[in-house]
Short mmCIF file of C-alpha atoms in Angstrom, two decimals:
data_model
loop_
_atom_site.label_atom_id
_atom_site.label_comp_id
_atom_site.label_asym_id
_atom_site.label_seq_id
_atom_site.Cartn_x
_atom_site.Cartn_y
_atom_site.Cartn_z
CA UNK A 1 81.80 40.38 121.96
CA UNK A 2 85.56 39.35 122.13
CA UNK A 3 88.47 39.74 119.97
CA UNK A 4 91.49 38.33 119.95
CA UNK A 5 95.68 39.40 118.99
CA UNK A 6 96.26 38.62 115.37
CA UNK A 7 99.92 39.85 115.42
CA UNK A 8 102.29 38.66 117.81
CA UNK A 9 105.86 40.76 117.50
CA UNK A 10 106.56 44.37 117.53
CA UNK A 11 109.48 44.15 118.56
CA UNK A 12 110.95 45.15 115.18
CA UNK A 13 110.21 48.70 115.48
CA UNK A 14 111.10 49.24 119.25
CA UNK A 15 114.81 49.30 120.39
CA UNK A 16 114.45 49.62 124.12
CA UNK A 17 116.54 49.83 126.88
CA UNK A 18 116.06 46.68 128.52
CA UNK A 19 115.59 47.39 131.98
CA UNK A 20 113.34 47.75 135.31
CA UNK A 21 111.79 51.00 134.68
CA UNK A 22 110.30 52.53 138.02
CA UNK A 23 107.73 54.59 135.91
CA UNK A 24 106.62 54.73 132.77
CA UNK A 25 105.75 58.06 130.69
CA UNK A 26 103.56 57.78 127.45
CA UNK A 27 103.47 60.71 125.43
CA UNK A 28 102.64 62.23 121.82
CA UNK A 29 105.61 60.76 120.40
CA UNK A 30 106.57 57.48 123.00
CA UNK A 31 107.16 55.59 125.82
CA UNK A 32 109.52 56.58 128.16
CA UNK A 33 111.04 54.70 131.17
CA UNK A 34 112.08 56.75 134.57
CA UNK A 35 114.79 55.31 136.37
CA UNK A 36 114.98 56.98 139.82
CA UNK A 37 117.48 56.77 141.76
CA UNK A 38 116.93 58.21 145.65
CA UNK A 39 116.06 61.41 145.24
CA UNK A 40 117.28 62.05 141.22
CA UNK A 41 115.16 60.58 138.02
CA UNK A 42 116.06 60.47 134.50
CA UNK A 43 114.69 59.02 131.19
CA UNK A 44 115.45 56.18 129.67
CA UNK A 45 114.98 54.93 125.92
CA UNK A 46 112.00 54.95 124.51
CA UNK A 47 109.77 52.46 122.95
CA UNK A 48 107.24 53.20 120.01
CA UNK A 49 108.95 56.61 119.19
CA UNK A 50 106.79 58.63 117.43
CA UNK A 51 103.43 57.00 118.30
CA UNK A 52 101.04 58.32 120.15
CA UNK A 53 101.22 56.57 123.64
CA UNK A 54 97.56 57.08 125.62
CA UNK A 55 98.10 54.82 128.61
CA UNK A 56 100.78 52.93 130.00
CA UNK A 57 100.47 50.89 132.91
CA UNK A 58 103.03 47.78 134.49
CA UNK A 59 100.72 45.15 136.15
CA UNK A 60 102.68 44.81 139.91
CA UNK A 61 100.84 40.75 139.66
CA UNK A 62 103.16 39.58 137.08
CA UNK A 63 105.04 42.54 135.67
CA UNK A 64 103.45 42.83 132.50
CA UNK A 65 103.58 46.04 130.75
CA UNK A 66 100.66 47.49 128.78
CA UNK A 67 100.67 50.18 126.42
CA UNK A 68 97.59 51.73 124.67
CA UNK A 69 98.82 53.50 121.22
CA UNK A 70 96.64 55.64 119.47
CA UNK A 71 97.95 55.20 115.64
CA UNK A 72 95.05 58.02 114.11
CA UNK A 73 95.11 56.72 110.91
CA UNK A 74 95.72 53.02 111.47
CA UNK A 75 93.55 53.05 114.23
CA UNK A 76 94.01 51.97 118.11
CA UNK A 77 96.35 49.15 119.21
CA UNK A 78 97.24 47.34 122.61
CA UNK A 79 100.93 45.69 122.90
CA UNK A 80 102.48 44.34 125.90
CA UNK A 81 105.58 43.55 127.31
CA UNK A 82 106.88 40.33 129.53
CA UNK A 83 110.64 41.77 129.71
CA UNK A 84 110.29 45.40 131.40
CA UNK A 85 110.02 46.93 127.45
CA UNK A 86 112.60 45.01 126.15
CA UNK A 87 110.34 43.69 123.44
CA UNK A 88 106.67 44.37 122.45
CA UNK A 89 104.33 41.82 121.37
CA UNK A 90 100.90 42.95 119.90
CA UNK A 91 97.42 42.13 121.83
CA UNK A 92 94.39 42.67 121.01
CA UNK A 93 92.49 45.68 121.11
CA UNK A 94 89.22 46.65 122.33
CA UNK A 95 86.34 46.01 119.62
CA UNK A 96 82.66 46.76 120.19
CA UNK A 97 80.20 44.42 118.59
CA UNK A 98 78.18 45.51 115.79
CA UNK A 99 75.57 48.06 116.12
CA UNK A 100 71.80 45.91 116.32
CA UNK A 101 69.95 46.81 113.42
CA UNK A 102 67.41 49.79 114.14
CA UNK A 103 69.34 50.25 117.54
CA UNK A 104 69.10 54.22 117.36
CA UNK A 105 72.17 55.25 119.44
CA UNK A 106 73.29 59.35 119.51
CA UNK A 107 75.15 61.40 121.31
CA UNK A 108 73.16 63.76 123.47
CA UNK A 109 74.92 66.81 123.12
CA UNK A 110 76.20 66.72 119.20
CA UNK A 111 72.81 64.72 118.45
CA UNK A 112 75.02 62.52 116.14
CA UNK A 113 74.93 58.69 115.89
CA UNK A 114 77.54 57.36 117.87
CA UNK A 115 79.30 55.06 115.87
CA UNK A 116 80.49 51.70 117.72
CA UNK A 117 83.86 51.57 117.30
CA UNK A 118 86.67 51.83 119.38
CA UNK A 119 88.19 55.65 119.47
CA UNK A 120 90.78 55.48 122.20
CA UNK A 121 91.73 52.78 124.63
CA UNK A 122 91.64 55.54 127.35
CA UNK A 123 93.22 53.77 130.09
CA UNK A 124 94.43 50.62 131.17
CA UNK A 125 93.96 48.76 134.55
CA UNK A 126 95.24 45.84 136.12
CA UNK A 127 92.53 43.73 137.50
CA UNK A 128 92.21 42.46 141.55
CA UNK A 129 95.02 40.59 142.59
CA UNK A 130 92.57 37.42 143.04
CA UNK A 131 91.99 37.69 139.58
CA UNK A 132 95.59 37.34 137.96
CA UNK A 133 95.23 38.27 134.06
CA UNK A 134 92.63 40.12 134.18
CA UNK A 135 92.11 44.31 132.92
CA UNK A 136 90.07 46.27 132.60
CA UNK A 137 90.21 49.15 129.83
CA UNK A 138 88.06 52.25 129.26
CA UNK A 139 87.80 53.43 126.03
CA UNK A 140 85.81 56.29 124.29
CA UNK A 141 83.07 56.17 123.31
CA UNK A 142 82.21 55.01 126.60
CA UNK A 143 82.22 51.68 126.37
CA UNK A 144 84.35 49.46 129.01
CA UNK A 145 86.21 46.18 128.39
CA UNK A 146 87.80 43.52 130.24
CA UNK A 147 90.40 40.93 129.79
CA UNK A 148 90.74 37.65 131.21
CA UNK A 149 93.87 36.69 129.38
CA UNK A 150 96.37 39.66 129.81
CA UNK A 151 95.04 41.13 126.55
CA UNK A 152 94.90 38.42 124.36
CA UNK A 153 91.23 38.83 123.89
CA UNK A 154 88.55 41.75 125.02
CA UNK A 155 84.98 41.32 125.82
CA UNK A 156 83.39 44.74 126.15
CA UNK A 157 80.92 44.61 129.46
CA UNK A 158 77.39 44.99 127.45
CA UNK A 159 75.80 45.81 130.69
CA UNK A 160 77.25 49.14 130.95
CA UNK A 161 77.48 49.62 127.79
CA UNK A 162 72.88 48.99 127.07
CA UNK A 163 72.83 51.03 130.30
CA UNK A 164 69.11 53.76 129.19
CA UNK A 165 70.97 55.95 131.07
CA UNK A 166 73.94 55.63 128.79
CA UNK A 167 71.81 57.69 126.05
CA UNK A 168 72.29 61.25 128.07
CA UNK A 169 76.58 60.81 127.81
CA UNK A 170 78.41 63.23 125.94
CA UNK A 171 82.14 63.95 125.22
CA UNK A 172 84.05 66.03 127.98
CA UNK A 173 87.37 66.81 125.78
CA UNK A 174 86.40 64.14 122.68
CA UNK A 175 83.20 64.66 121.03
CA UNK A 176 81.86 60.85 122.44
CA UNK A 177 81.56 59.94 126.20
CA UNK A 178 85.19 57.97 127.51
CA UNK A 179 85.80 55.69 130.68
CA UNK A 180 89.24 57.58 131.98
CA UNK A 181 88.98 55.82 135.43
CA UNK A 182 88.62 52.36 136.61
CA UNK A 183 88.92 52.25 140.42
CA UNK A 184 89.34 48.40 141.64
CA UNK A 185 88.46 47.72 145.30
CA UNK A 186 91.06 45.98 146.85
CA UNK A 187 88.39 44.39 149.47
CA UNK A 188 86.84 42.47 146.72
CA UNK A 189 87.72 41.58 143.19
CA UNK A 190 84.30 42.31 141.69
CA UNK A 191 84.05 45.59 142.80
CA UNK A 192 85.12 48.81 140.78
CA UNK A 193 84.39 52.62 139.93
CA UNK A 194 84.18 53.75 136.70
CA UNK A 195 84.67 57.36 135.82
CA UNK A 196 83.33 58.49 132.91
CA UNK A 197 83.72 62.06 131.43
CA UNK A 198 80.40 62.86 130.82
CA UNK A 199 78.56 60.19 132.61
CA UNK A 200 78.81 60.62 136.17
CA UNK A 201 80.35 57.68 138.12
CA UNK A 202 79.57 53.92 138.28
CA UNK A 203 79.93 51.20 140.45
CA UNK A 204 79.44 47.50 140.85
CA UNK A 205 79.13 45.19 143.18
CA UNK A 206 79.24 41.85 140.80
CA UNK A 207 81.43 42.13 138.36
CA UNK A 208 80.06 44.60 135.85
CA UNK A 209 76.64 42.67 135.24
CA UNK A 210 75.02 45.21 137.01
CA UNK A 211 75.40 48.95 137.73
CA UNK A 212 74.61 52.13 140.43
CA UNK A 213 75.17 55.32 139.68
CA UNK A 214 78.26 56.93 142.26
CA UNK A 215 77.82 60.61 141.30
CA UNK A 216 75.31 62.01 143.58
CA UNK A 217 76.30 65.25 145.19
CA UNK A 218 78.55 66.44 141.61
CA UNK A 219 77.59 69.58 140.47
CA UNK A 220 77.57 70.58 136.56
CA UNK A 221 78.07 73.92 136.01
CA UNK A 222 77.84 73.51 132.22
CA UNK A 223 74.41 72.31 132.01
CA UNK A 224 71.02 74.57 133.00
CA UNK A 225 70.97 74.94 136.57
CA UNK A 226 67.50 72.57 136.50
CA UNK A 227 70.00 69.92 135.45
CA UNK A 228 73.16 70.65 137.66
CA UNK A 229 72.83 68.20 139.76
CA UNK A 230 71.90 65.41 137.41
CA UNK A 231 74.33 62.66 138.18
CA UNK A 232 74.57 61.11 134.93
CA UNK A 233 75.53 63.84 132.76
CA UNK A 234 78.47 64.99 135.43
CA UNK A 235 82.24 65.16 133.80
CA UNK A 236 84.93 63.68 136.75
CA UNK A 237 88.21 64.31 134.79
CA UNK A 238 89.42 61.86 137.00
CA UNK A 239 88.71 59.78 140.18
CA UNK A 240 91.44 57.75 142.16
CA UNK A 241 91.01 55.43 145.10
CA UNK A 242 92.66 55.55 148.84
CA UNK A 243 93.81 51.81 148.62
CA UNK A 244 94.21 51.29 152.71
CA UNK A 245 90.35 52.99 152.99
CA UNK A 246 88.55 51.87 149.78
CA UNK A 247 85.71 54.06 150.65
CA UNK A 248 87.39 56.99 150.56
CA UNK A 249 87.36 58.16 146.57
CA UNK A 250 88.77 61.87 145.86
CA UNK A 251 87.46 62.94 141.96
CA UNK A 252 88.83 66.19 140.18
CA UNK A 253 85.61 66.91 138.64
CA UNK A 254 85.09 69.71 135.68
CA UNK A 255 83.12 72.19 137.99
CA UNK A 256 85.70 71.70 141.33
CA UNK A 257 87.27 68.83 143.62
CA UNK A 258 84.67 66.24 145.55
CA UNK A 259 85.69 63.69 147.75
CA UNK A 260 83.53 60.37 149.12
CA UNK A 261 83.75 58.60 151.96
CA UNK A 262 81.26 55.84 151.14
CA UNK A 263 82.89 54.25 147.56
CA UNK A 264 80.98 56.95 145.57
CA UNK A 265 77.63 56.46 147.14
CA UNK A 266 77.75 60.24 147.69
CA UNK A 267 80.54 62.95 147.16
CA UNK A 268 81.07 66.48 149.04
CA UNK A 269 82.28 69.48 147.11
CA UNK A 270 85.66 70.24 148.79
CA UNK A 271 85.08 74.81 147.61
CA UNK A 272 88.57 75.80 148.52
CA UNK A 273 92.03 74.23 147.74
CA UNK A 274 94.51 76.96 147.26
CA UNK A 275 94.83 78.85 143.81
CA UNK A 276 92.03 77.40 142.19
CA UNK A 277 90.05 73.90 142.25
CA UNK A 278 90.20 73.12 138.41
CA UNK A 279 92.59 70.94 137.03
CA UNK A 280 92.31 67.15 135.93
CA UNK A 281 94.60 65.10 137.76
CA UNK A 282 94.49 64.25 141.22
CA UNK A 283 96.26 61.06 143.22
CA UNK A 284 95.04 59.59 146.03
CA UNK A 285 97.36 58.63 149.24
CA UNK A 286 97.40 55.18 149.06
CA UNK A 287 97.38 54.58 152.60
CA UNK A 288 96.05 57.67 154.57
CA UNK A 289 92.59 58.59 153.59
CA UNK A 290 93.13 62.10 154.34
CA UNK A 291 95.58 62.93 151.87
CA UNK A 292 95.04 63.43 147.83
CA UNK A 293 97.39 66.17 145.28
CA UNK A 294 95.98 68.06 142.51
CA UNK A 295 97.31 70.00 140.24
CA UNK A 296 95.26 73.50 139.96
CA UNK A 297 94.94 75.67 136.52
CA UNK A 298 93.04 78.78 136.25
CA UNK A 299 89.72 77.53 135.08
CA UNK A 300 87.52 75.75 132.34
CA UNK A 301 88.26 78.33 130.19
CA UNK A 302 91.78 79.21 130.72
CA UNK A 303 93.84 76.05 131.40
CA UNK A 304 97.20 77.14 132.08
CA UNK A 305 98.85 77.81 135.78
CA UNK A 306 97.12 80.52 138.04
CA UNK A 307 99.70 83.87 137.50
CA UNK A 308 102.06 81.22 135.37
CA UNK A 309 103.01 79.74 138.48
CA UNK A 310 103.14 75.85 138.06
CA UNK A 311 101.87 74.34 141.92
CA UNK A 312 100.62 71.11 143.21
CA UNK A 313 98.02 70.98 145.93
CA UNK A 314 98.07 68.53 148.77
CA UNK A 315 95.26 68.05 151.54
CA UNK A 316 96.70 66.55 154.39
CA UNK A 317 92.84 66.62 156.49
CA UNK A 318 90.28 65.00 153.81
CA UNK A 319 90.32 68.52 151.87
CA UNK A 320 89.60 71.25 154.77
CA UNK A 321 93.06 73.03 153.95
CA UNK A 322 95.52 72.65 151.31
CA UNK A 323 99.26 73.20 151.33
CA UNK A 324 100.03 74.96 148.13
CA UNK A 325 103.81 73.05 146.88
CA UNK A 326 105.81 74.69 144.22
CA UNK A 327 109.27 74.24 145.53
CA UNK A 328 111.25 72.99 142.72
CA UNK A 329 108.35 73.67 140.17
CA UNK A 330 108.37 76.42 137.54
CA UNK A 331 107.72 79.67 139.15
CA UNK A 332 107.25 82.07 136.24
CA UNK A 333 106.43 82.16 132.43
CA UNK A 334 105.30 78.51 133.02
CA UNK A 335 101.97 77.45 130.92
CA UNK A 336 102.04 73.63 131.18
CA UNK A 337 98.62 71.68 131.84
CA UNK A 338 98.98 68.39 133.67
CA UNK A 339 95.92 65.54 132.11
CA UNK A 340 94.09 63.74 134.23
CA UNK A 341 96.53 60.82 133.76
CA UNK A 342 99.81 62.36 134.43
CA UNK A 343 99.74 62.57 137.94
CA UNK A 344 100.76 59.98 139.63
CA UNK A 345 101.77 58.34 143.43
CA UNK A 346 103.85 55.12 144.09
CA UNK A 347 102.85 52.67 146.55
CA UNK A 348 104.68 54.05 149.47
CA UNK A 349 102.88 57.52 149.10
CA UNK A 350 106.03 59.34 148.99
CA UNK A 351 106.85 59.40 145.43
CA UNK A 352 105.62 61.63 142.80
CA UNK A 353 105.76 62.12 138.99
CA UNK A 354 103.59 64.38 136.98
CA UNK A 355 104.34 65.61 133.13
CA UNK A 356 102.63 68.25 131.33
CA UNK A 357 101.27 69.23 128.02
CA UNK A 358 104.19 71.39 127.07
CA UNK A 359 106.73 68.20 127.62
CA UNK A 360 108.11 68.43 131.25
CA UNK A 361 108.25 66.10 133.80
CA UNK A 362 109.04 66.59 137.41
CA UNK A 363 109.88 64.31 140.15
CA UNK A 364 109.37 64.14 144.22
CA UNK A 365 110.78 61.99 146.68
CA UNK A 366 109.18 63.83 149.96
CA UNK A 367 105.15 63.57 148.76
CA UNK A 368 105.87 67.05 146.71
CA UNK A 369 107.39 69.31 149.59
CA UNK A 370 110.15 69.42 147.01
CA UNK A 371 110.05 68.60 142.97
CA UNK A 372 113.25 68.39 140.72
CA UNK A 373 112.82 68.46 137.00
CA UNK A 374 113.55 65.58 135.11
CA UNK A 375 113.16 66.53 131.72
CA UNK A 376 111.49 69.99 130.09
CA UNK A 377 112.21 67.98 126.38
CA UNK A 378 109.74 65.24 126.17
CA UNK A 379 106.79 65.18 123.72
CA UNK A 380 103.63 66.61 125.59
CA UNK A 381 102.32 63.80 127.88
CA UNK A 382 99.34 61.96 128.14
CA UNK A 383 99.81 59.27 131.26
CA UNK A 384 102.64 58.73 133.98
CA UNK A 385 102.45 55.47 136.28
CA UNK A 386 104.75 54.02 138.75
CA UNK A 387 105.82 50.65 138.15
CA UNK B 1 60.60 87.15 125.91
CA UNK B 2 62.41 84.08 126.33
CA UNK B 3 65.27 84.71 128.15
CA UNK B 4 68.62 84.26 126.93
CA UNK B 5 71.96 83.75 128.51
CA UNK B 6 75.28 82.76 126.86
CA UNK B 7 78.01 80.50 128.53
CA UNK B 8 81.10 82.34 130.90
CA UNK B 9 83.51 81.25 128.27
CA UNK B 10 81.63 83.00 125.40
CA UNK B 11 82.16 86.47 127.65
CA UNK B 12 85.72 86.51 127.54
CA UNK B 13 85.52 86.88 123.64
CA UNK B 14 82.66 89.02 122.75
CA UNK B 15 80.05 91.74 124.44
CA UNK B 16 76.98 89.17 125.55
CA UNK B 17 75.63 89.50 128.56
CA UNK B 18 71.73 88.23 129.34
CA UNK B 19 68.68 89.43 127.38
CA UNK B 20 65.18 89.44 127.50
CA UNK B 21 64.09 88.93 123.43
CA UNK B 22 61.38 88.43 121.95
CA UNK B 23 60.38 85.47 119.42
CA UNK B 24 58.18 82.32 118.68
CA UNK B 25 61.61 80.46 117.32
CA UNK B 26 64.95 80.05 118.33
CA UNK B 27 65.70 81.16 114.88
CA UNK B 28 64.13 84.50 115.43
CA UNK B 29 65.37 84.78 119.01
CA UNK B 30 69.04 84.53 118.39
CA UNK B 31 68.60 86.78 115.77
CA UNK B 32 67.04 89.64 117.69
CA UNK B 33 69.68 88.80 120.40
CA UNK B 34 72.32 89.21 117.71
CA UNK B 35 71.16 91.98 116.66
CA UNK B 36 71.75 93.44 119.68
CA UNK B 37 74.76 91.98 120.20
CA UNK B 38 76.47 90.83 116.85
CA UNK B 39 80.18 90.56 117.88
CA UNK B 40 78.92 87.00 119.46
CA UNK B 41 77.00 85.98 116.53
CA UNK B 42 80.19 83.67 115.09
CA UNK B 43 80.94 82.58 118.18
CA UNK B 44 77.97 80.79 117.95
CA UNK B 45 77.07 80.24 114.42
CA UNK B 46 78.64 79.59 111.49
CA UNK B 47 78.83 81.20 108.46
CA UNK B 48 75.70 78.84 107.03
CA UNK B 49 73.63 79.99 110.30
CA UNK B 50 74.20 76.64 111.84
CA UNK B 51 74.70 76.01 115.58
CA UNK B 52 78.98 75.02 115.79
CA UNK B 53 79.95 71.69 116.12
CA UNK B 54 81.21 72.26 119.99
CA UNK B 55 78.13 74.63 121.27
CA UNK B 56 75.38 73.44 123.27
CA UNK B 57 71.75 75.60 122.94
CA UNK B 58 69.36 74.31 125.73
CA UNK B 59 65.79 75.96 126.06
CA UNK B 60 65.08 75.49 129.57
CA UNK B 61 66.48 72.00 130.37
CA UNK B 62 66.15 70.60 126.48
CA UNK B 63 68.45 70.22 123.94
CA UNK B 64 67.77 71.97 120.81
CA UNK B 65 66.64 69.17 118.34
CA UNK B 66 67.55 71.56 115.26
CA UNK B 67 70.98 72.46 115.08
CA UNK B 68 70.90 74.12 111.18
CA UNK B 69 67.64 75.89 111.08
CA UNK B 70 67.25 76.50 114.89
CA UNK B 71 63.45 75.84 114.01
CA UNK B 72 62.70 74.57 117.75
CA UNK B 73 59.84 76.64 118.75
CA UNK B 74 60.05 79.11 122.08
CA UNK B 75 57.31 80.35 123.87
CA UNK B 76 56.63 83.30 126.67
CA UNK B 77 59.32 82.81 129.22
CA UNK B 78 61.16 80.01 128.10
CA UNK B 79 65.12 80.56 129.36
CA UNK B 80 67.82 79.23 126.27
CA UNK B 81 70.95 79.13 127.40
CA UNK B 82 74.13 79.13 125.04
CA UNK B 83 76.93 76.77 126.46
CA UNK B 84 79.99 75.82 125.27
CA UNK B 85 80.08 71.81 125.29
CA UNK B 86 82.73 70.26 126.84
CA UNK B 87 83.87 68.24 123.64
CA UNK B 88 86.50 69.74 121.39
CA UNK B 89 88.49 71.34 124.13
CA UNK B 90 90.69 68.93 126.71
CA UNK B 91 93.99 70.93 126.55
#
């Protein structure tokens, strides 16, 4: 199934500051550009103020920037940008192909039909450099889509999609299933990790035209304890890839933090990592395998900061100790929740951003040993990306 | 008795620990469970007696299949656990 853009020129509604953002916020109500300068950040002008911005994402091939706005009542739309935000143009978005008739398709956990339509274009990702113009884009209900023309058209992958096992996903957050992470190896431009939340983990080794599951050794702790284990029902809020190792995958799962050393083919439950081990985001080092942040909240069922203290978590030794970080962070009365997209590392490893629920956004130039704020004014925020 | 057990998240808002009740339908089982225990009740159900939209009822590793008039038999020993599902609540 492919679409293709029918509009061409949003530029109308979007007066942007037209420069080289080095990250891009979206939030509730925007997209926001981060200038940083050393070790100081500030926002710039936004573009689509007062949409809902899901994903944002600046392809380092070609500089393209993609942004993934969730309109609610007009439905979800993809624009991009060839000047750094300056001006949008519209792309297509992600459409599933119509439902075969007497294809019986339901969710497993609200037993209702799951309707084939796109809900959210989750989260964007450039493709393999070999592979210039291509993306890849996860989308709820579950269904995952690439690009071979920088968003011009989508084709959703149908092999993932007809997947039996497919038929026991549910909605972690959403009421459908959603594809949050797509984890490119940078050894080979075919393969990738999907994370889906709740489906377990998947990986290919050709493309997308077939599939393995890459979520042994999860653990549900929302499901029977007969079906704990079950890899395809497991909820990783989010899984990110050690670039220089592309074996090494850390994943801040629902139940705790798991890390695998063998591109998902198994994961170990990493039981300790200083106030607590739930939260959604979590970063991978992009060059040293042994070191991944989270940010911890209390638990499942109360997702603020542990004692309203706002901390990130770094393991510095593949997850056997953690060194708790909260200079420069909120250290009382503070109640913000970082998403699983809203954590984020640059390329050099050094660089952090993450924003929170509640609107604030914090910065470190030292891999989080210190944090300045850089704004506690911005709309509550879904994604935060380096350029 | 099936045996009944209600998700961590439901104990933070009302008295329900694990019970041992007796009944041939879930129907009949989460009433007499209820009945022991009624400040859960509308945590669970709704005011038409229906399961709520972001609850999960498993008896032993199976998804209820009735969801309105919890008619999914239960036999001696059967476990149901009450679970919060993981939709309707990302924030």
């Amino acid at each position: 199934m492919t679409t293709t853009a029918t509009t061409d020129d949003f530029a109308g509604d979007t007066s942007i500051a037209a420069r080289t953002a080095d990250a891009w916020v979206g939030t509730r109500k925007g997209l926001f550009p981060i200038a940083i300068d050393g070790s100081a950040a500030r926002v710039g002008e936004p573009s689509f103020l007062g949409s809902p911005v899901t994903n944002a994402v600046r392809d380092p091939r070609d500089g393209s920037l993609y942004a993934s706005i969730d309109h609610g009542h007009f439905g979800v739309h993809l624009h991009r940008s060839d000047d750094d935000g300056a001006t949008w143009i519209e792309v297509a978005a992600p459409e599933y192909p119509p439902k075969p008739e007497g294809v019986v398709d339901v969710n497993a956990m609200s037993q209702r039909e799951v309707v084939w339509a796109t809900q959210l274009a989750w989260v964007l990702e450039p493709g393999h450099p070999d592979r210039p113009g291509q993306l890849w884009c996860g989308t709820i209900p579950g269904g995952l889509f690439r690009s071979d023309d920088r968003g011009q058209s989508w084709e959703l992958v149908e092999s993932l999609w007809n997947m039996p096992n497919r038929s026991k996903w549910f909605g972690g957050g959403y009421d459908d299933a959603g594809i949050h992470s797509i984890c490119v190896d940078p050894r080979h431009p075919d393969h990738l990790v999907v994370g889906v939340s709740c489906g377990g983990a998947w990986s290919t080794t050709d493309g997308g035209s077939t599939w393995q599951i890459a979520a042994h050794g999860m653990r549900a702790g929302y499901l029977p304890p007969e079906l704990a284990g079950d890899p395809d029902t497991q909820d990783p809020h989010r899984i990110s890839r050690c670039d220089a190792e592309p074996d090494v995958l850390w994943c801040q799962h629902h139940c705790g933090i798991f890390r695998s050393t063998d591109n998902g083919g198994s994961w170990d439950e990493i039981e300790k990592a200083g106030p607590s081990t739930f939260g959604f985001g979590v970063a991978a080092h992009p060059h040293d395998p042994l070191t991944a942040w989270f940010v911890p909240a209390i638990s499942d069922e109360v997702r603020v900061p542990v004692d309203g203290r706002l901390v990130v978590t770094r393991t510095r030794d593949g997850g056997a100790s953690f060194d708790v970080l909260d200079n420069g962070l909120p250290q009382a009365d503070a109640y913000d929740l970082i998403y699983r997209h809203s954590l984020d590392v640059d390329r050099s490893g050094e660089r952090l951003l993450l924003g929170s629920t509640t609107g604030s956004l914090w910065y470190s130039a030292d891999a989080g040993d210190t944090f300045s704020t850089v704004s506690s004014n911005l709309p509550p925020v879904h994604s935060v990306r380096f350029a | 008795m099936a045996h009944v057990s209600l998700a961590k998240a439901l104990q933070r808002h009302a008295d329900c620990p694990p019970a041992d009740i007796e009944g041939a339908s879930l129907r009949s089982v989460l009433d007499g469970y209820f009945a022991r225990h009624p400040a859960a009740r509308t945590y669970v159900l709704d005011e038409t007696g229906a399961v709520r939209k972001h609850i999960a009822v498993f008896v032993n590793e199976t998804l209820i299949s009735d969801r309105s008039e919890l008619s999914d038999p239960i036999s001696e020993d059967d476990r149901v656990y009450v679970f919060q599902a993981l939709s309707g609540g990302s924030t």
